[in-house]
Coordinates of N, CA and C in Angstrom, one line a residue:
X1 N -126.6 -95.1 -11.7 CA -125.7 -94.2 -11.1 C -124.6 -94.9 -10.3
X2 N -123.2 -94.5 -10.4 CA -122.1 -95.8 -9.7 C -122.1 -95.3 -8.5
X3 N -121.7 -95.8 -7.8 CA -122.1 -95.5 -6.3 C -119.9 -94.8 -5.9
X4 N -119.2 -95.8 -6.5 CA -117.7 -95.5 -6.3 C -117.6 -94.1 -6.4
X5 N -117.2 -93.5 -5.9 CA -116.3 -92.0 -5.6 C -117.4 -90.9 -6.0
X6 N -118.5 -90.8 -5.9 CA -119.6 -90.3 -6.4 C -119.8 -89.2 -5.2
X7 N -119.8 -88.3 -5.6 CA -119.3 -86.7 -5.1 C -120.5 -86.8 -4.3
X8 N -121.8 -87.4 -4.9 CA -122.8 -86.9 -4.1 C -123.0 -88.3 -2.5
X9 N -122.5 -88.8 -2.7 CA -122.3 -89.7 -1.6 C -123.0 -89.0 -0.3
X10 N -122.7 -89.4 0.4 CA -123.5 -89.0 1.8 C -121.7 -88.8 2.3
X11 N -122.2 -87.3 3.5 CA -120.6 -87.4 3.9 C -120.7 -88.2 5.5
X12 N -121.6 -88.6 5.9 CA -121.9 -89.0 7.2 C -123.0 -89.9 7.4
X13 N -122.7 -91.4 7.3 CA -123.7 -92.4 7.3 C -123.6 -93.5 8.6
X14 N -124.6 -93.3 9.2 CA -125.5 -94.7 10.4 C -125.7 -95.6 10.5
X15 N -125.3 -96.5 10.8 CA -125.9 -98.0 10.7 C -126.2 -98.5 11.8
X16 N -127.6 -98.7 12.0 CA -128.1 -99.2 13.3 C -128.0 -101.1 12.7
X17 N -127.1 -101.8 13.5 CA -126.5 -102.9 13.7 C -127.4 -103.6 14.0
X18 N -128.8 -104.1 13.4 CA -129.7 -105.0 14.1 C -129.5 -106.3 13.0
X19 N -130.1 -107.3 14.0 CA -130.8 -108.6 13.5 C -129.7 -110.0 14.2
X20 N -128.7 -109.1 14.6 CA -127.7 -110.7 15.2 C -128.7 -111.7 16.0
X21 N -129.7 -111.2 17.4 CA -130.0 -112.4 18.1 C -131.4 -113.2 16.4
X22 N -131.5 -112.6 16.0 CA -132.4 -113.2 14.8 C -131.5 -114.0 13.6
X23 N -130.5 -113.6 12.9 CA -129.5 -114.5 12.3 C -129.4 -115.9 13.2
X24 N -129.0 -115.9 14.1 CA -128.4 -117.1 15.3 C -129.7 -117.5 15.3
X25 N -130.8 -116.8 15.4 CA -132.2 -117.8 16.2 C -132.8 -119.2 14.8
X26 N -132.5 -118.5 13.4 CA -132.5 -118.9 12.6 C -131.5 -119.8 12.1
X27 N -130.7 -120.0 12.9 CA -129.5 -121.5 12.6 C -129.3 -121.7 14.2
X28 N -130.4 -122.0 14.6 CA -130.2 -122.5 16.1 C -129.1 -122.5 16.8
X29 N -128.6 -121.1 17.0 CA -127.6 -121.4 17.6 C -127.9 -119.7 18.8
X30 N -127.0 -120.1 19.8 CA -127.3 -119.0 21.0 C -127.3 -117.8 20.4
X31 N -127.9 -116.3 20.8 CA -127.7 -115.3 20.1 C -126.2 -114.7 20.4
X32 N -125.4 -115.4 21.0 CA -123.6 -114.7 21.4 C -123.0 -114.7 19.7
X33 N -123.7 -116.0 18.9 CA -122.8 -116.2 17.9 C -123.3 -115.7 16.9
X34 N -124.4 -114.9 17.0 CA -124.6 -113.6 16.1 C -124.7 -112.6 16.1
X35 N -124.2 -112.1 17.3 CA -123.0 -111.0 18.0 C -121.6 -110.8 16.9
X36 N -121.3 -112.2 17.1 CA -119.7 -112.5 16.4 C -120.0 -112.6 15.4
X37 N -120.3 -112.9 14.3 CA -121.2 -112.6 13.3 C -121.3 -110.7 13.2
X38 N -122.1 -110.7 13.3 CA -122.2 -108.8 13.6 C -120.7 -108.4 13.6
X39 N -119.8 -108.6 14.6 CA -118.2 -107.5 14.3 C -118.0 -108.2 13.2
X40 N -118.2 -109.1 12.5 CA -117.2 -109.3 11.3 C -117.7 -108.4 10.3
X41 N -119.2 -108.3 10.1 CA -119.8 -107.2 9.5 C -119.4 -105.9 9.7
X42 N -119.5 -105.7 10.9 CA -118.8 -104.2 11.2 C -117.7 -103.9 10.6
X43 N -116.8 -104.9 10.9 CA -115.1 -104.7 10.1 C -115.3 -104.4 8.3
X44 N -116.3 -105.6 7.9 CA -116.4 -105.2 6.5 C -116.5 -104.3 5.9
X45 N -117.9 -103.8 6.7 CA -118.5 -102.8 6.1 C -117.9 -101.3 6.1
X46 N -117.3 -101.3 7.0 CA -116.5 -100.0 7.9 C -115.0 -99.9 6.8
X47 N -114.6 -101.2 6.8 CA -113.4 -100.8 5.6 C -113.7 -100.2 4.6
X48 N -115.4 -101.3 3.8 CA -115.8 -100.3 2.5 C -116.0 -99.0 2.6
X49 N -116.8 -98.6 3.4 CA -117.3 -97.4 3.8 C -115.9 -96.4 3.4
X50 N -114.6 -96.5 4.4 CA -113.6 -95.6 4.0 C -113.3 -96.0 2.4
X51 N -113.4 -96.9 1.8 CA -112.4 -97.2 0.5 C -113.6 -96.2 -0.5
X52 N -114.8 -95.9 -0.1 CA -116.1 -95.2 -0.6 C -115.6 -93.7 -0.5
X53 N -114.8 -93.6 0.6 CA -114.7 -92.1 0.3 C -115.6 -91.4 1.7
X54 N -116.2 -92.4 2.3 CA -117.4 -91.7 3.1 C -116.1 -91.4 4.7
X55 N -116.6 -90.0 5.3 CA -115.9 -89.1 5.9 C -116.2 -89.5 7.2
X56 N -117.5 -89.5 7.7 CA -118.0 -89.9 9.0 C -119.1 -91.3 9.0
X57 N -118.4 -92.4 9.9 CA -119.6 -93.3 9.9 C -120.0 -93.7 11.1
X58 N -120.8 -93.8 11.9 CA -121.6 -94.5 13.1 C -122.1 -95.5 12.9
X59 N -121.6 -96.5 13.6 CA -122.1 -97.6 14.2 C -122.6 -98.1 15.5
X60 N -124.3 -98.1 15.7 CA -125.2 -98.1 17.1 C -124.9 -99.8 17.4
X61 N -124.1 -99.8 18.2 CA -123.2 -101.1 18.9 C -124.5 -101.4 19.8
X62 N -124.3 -100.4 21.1 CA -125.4 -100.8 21.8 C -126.1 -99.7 23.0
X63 N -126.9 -99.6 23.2 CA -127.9 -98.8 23.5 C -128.3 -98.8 24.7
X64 N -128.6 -97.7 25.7 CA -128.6 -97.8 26.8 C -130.0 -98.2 27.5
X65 N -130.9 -98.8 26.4 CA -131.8 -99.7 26.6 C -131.5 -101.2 26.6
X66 N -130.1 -101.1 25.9 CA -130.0 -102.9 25.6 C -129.5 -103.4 27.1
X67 N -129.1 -102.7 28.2 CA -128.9 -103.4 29.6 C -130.1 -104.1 30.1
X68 N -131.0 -103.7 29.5 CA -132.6 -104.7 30.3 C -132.2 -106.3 29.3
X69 N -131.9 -106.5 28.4 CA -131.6 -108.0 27.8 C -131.0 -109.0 29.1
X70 N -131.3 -109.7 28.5 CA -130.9 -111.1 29.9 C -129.5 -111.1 30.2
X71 N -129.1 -111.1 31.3 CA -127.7 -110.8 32.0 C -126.8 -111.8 31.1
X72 N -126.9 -112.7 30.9 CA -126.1 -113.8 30.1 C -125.5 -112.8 28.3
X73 N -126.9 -112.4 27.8 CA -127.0 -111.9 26.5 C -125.8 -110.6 26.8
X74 N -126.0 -109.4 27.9 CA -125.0 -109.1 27.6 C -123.6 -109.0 28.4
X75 N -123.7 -110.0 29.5 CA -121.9 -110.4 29.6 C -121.6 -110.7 27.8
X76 N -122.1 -111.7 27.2 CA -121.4 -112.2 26.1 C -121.1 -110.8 25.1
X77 N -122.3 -109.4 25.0 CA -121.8 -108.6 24.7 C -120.8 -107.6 25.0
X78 N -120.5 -107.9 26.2 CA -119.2 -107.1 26.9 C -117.9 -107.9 26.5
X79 N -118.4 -109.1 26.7 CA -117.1 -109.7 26.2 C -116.3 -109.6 25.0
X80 N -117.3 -109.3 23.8 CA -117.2 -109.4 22.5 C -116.6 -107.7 22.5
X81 N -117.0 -106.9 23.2 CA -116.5 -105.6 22.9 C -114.7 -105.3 22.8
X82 N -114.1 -106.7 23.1 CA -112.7 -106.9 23.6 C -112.1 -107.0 21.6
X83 N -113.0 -107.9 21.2 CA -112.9 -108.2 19.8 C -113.5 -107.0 18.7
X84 N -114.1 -106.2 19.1 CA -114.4 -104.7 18.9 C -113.3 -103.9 19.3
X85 N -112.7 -103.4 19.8 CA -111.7 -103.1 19.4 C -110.5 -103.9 18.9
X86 N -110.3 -104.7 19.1 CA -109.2 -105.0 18.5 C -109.2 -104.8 17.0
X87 N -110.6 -104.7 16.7 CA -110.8 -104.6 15.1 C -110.5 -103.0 15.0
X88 N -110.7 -102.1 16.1 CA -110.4 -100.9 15.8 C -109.3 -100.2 16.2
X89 N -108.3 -101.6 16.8 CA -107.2 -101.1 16.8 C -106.0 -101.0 15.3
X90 N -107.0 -101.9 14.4 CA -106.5 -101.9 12.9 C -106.8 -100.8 12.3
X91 N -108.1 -100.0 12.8 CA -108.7 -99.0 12.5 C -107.4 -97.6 12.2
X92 N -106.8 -97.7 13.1 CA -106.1 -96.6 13.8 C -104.9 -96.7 13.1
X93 N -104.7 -98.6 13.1 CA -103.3 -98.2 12.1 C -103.5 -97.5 10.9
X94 N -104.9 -97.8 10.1 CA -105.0 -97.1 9.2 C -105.2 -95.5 8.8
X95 N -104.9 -94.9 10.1 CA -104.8 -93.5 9.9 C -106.3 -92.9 10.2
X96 N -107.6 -93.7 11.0 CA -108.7 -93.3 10.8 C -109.2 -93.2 12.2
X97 N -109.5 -91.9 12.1 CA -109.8 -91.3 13.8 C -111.1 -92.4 14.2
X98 N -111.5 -92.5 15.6 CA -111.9 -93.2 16.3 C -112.8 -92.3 18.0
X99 N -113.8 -92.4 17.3 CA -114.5 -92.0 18.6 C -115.5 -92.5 19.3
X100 N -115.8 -92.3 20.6 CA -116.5 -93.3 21.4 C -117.5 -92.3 21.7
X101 N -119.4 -92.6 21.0 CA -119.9 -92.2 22.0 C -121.1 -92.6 22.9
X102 N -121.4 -92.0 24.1 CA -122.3 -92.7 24.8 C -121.6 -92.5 26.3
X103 N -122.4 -93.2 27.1 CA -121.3 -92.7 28.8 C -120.5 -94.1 28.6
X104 N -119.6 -94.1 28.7 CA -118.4 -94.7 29.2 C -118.5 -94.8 30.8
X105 N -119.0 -94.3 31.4 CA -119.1 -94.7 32.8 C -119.0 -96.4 33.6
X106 N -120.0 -97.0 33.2 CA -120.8 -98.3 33.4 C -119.8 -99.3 32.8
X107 N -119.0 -99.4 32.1 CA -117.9 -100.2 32.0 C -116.9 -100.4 32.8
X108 N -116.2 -101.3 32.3 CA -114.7 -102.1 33.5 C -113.9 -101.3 33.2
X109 N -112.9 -100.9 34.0 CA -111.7 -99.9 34.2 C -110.7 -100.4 32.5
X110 N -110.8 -101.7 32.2 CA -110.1 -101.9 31.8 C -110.4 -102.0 30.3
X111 N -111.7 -101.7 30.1 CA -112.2 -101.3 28.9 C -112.4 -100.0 28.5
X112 N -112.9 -99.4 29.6 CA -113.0 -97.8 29.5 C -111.8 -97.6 29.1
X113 N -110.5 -97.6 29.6 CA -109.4 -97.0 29.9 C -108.9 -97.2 27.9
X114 N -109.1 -98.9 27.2 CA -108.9 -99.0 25.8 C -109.7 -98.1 25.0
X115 N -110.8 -97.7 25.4 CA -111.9 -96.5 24.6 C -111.2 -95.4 24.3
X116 N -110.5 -95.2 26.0 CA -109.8 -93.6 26.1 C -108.5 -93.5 25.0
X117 N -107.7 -95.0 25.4 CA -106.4 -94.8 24.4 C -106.6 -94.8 23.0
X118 N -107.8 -95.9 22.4 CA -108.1 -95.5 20.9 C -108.0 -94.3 20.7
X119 N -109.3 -93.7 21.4 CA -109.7 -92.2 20.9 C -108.1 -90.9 21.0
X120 N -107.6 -91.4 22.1 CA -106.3 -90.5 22.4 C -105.1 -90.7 21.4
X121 N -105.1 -92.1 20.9 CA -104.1 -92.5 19.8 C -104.4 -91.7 18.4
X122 N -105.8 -91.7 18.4 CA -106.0 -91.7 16.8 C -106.9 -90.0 16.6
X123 N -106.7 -89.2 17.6 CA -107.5 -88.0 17.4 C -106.9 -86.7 16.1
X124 N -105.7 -86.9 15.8 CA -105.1 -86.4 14.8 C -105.1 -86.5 13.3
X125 N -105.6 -88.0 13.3 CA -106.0 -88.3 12.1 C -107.1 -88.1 11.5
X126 N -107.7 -88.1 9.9 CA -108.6 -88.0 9.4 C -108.8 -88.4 7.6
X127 N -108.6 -89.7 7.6 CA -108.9 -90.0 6.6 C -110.0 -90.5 6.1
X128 N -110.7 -91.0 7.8 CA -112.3 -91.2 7.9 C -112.4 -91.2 9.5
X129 N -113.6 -90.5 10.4 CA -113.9 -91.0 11.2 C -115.1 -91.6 11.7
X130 N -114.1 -92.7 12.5 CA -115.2 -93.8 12.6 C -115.5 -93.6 14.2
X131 N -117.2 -93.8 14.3 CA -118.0 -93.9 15.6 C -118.7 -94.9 16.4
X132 N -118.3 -95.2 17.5 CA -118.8 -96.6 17.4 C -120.0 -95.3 19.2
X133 N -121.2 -96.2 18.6 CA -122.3 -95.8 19.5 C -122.4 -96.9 20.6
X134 N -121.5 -96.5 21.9 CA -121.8 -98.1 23.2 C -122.1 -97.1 24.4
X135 N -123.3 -97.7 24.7 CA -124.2 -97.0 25.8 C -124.8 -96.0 25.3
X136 N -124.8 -95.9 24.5 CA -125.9 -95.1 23.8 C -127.1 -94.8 23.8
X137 N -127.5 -93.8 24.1 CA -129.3 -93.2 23.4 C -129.2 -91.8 22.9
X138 N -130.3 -91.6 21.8 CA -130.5 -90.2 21.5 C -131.2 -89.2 22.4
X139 N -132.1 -89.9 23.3 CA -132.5 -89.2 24.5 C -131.0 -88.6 26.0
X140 N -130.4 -89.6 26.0 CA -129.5 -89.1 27.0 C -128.6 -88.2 26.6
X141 N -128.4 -88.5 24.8 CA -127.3 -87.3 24.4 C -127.7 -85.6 24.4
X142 N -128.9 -85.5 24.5 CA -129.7 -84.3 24.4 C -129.3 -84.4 26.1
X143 N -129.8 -84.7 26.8 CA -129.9 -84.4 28.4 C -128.4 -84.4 28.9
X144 N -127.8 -84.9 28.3 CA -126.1 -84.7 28.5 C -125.3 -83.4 27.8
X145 N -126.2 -83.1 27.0 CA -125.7 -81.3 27.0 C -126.7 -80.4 27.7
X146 N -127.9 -80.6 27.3 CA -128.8 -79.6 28.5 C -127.9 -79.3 29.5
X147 N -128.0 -80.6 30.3 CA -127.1 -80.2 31.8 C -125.7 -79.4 31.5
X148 N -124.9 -79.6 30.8 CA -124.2 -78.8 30.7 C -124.4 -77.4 30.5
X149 N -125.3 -77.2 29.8 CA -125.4 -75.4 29.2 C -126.7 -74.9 30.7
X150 N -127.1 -75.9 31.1 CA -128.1 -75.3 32.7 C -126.5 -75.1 33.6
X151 N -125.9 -75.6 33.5 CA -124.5 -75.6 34.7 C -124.2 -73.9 34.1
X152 N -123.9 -73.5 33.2 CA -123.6 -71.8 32.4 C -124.5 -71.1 32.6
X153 N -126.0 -71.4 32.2 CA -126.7 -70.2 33.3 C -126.7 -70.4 34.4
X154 N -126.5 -71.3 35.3 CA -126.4 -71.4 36.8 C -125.2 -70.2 37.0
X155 N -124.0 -70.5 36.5 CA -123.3 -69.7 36.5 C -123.4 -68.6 36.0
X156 N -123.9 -68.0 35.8 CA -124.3 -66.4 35.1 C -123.4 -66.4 34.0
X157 N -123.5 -67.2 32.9 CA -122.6 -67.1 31.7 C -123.0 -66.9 30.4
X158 N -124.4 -67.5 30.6 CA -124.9 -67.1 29.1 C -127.1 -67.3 30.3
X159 N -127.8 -66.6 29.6 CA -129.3 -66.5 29.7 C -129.7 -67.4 29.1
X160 N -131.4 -68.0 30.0 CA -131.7 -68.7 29.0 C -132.2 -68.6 27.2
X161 N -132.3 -67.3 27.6 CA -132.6 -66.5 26.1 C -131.4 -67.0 24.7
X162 N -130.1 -67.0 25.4 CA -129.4 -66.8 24.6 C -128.8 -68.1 24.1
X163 N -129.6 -69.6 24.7 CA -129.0 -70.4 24.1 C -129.9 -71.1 23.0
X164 N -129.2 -71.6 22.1 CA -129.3 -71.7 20.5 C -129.3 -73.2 20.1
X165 N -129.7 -73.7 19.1 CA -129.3 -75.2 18.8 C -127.9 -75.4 18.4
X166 N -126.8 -74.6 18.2 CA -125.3 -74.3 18.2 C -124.7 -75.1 19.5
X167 N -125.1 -74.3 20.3 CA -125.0 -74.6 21.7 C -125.1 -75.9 22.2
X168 N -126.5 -76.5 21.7 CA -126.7 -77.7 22.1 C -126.0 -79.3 21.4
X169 N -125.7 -78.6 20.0 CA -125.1 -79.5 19.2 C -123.8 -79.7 19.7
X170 N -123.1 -78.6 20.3 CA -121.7 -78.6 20.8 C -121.6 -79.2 22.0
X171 N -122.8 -79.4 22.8 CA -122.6 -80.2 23.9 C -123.4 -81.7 23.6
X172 N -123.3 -81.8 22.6 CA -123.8 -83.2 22.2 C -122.5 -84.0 22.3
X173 N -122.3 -85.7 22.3 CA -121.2 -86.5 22.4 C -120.6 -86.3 20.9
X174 N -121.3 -86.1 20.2 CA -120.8 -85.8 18.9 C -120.0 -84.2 18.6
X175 N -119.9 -83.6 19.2 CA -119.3 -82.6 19.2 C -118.6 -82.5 18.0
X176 N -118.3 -81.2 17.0 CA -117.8 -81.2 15.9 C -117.8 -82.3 14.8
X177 N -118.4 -83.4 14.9 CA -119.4 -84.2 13.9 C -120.2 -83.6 13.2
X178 N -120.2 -83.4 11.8 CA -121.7 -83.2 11.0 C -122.8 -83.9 11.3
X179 N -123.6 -83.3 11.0 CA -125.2 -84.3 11.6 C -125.4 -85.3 10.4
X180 N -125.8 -86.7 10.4 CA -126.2 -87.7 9.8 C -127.3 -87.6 8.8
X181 N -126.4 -87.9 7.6 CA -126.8 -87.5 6.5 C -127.9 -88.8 5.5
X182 N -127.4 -90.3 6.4 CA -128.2 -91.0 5.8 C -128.4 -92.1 7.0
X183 N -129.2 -92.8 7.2 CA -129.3 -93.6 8.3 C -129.8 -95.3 7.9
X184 N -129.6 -96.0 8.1 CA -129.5 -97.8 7.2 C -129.5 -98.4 8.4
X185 N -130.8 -99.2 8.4 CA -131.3 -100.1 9.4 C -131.4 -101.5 8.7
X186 N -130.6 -102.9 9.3 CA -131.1 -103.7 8.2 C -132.1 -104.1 9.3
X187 N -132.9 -105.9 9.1 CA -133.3 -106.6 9.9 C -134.8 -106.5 9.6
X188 N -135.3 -105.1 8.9 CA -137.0 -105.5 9.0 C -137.5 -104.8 9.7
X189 N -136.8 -104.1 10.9 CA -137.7 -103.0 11.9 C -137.5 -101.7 11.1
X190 N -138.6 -100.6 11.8 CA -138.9 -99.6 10.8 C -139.2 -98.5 12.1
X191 N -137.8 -98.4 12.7 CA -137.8 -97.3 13.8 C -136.2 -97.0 13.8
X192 N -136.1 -95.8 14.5 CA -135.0 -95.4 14.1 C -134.4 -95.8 16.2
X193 N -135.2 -96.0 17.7 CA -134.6 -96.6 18.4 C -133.4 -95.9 19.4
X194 N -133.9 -94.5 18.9 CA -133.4 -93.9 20.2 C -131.7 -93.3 19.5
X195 N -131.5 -93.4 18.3 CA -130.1 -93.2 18.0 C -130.4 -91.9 16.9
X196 N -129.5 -91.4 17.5 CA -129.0 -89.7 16.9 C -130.2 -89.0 16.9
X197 N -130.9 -89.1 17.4 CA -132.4 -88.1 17.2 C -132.2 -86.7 16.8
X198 N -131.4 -86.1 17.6 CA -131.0 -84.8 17.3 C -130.5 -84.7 15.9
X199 N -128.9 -85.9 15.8 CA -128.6 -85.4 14.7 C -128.9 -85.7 13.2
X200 N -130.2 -86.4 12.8 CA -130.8 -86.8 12.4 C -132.2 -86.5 11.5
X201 N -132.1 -85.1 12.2 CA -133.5 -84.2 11.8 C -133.6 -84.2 10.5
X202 N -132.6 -84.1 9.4 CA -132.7 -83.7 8.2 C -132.1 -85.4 7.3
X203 N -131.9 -86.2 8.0 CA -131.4 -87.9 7.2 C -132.7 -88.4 6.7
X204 N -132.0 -89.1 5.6 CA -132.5 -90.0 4.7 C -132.3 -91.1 5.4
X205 N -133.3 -91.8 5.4 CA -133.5 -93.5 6.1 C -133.2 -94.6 5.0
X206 N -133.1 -95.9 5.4 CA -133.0 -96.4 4.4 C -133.5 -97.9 5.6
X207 N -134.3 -98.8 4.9 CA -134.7 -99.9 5.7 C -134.3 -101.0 4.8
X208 N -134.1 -102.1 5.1 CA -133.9 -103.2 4.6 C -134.2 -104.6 5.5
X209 N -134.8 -105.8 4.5 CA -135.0 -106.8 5.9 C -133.6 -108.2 5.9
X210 N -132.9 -107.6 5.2 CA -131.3 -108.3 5.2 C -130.8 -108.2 6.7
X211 N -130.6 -109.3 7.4 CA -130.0 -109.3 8.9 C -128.6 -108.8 8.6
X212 N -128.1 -107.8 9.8 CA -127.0 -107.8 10.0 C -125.5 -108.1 9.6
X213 N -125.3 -109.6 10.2 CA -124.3 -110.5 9.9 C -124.2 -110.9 8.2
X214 N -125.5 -110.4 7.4 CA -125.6 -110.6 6.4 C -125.9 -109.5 5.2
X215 N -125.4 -108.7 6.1 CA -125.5 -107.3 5.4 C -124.0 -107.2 4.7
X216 N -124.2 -107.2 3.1 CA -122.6 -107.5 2.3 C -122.7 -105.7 1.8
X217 N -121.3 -105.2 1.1 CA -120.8 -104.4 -0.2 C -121.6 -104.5 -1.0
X218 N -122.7 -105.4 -1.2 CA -123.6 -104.9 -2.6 C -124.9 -104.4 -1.9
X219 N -125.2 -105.0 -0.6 CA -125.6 -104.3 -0.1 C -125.9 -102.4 0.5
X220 N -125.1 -102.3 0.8 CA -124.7 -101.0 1.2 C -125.0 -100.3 -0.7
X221 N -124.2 -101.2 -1.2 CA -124.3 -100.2 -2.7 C -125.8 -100.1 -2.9
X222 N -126.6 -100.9 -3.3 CA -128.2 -101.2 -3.2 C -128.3 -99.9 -1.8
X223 N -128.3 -99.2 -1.0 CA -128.7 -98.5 -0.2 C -128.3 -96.9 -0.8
X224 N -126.8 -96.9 -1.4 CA -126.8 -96.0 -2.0 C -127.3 -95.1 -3.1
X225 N -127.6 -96.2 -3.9 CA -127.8 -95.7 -5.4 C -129.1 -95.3 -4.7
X226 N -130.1 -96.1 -3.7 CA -131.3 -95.2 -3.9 C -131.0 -94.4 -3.2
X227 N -130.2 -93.3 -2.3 CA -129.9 -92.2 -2.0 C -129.8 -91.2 -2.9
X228 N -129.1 -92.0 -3.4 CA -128.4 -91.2 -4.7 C -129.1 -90.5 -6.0
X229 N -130.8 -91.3 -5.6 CA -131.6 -91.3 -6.5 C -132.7 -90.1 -5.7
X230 N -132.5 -90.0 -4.3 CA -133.3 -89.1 -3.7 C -132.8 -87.2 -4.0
X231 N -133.7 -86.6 -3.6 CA -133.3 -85.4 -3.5 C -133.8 -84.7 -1.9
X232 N -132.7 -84.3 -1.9 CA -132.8 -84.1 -0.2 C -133.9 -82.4 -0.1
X233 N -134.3 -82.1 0.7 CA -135.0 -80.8 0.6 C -134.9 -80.5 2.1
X234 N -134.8 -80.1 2.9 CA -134.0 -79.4 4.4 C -135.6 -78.6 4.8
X235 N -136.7 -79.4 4.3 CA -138.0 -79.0 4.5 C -138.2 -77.7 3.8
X236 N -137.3 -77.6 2.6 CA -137.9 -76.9 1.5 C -138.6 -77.4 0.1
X237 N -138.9 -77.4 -0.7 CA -139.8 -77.8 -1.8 C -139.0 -78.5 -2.7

């Protein structure tokens, strides 16, 4: 089955970004330089991804568990997030909206502030939108709309009766995002890690033990065709 322009594609696909500190540990080198490694992957894969046709992609950058890593591991990932965008400032020229999610809080004035202009530059477009997941968890994205819809019954706006998984999806960071249609972990782990839980309920997984930085275009295709080959059922027969 060709995977190129194939209607049945997935319209909204995941990629939990693992295996950098393991590439680097395996050519002895610090894990910063399979970080940098990783955004060149990202760029790749993210270009094919739009030339694929695919509408919505997420990329789980980093996780609001990865702050426990050794202070060294992530200054060098903060640093590298400067080289993260810049790759998605190419993004934008290409007409492809750009959104940030996760709290943006915990960053430098002067990163946050580049998050805000991407997203602000490129909200009009739609030839693909791209997600990059920084500070992220699927647990805080749920607790980041709760609170919001508990602030509306506080206010006498809506009962607890009356709120719906509508409701909660709309106060998710993904807001007006389709839910994730297929999810692609390389590296060998076999957990999904805290990322999109919610939006996730009904994805197809896909595992592989190909590291990250070494995750190619024939790769991804090898992920699709067996999608391609699945039949999705929404927990019907």
């Amino acid at each position: 089955m060709s995977v190129n322009s194939n209607s049945a594609l997935p319209k909204h696909i995941g990629f939990i970004m693992d295996g950098n500190g393991r590439w680097a540990k395996k050519r002895g080198l610090e894990r910063k330089f399979g970080h940098r490694e990783g955004a060149k992957t990202f760029r790749k894969i993210s270009e094919y991804c739009c030339e694929l046709g695919i509408k919505y992609v997420t990329f789980y950058a980093f996780s609001t568990e990865n702050w426990k890593r050794p202070k060294d591991e992530v200054d060098a990932i903060m640093s590298l997030f400067e080289s993260y965008l810049d790759d998605v400032r190419s993004h934008v020229d290409e007409k492809i909206r750009v959104i940030f999610i996760g709290d943006k809080a915990p960053f430098s004035d002067s990163l946050r502030n580049k998050m805000i202009a991407l997203e602000e530059d490129s909200k009009n477009f739609d030839r693909m939108t791209l997600l990059l997941a920084i500070n992220y968890g699927g647990r805080d994205d749920i607790v980041y709309s709760v609170k919001k819809i508990a602030e509306e019954v506080k206010k006498g706006n809506i009962t607890p009766d009356e709120i719906t998984e509508e409701m909660i999806s709309d106060g998710l960071y993904t807001k007006n995002v389709p839910d994730v249609d297929f999810i692609i972990r390389p590296s060998g782990e076999l957990r999904l890690s805290n990322f999109l839980i919610w939006q996730a309920a009904y994805a197809e997984y896909y595992f592989t033990d190909v590291l990250w930085p070494d995750f190619s275009k024939k790769d991804l295709d090898k992920a699709l065709e067996d999608y391609l080959n699945r039949k999705r059922r929404y927990g019907g027969i």
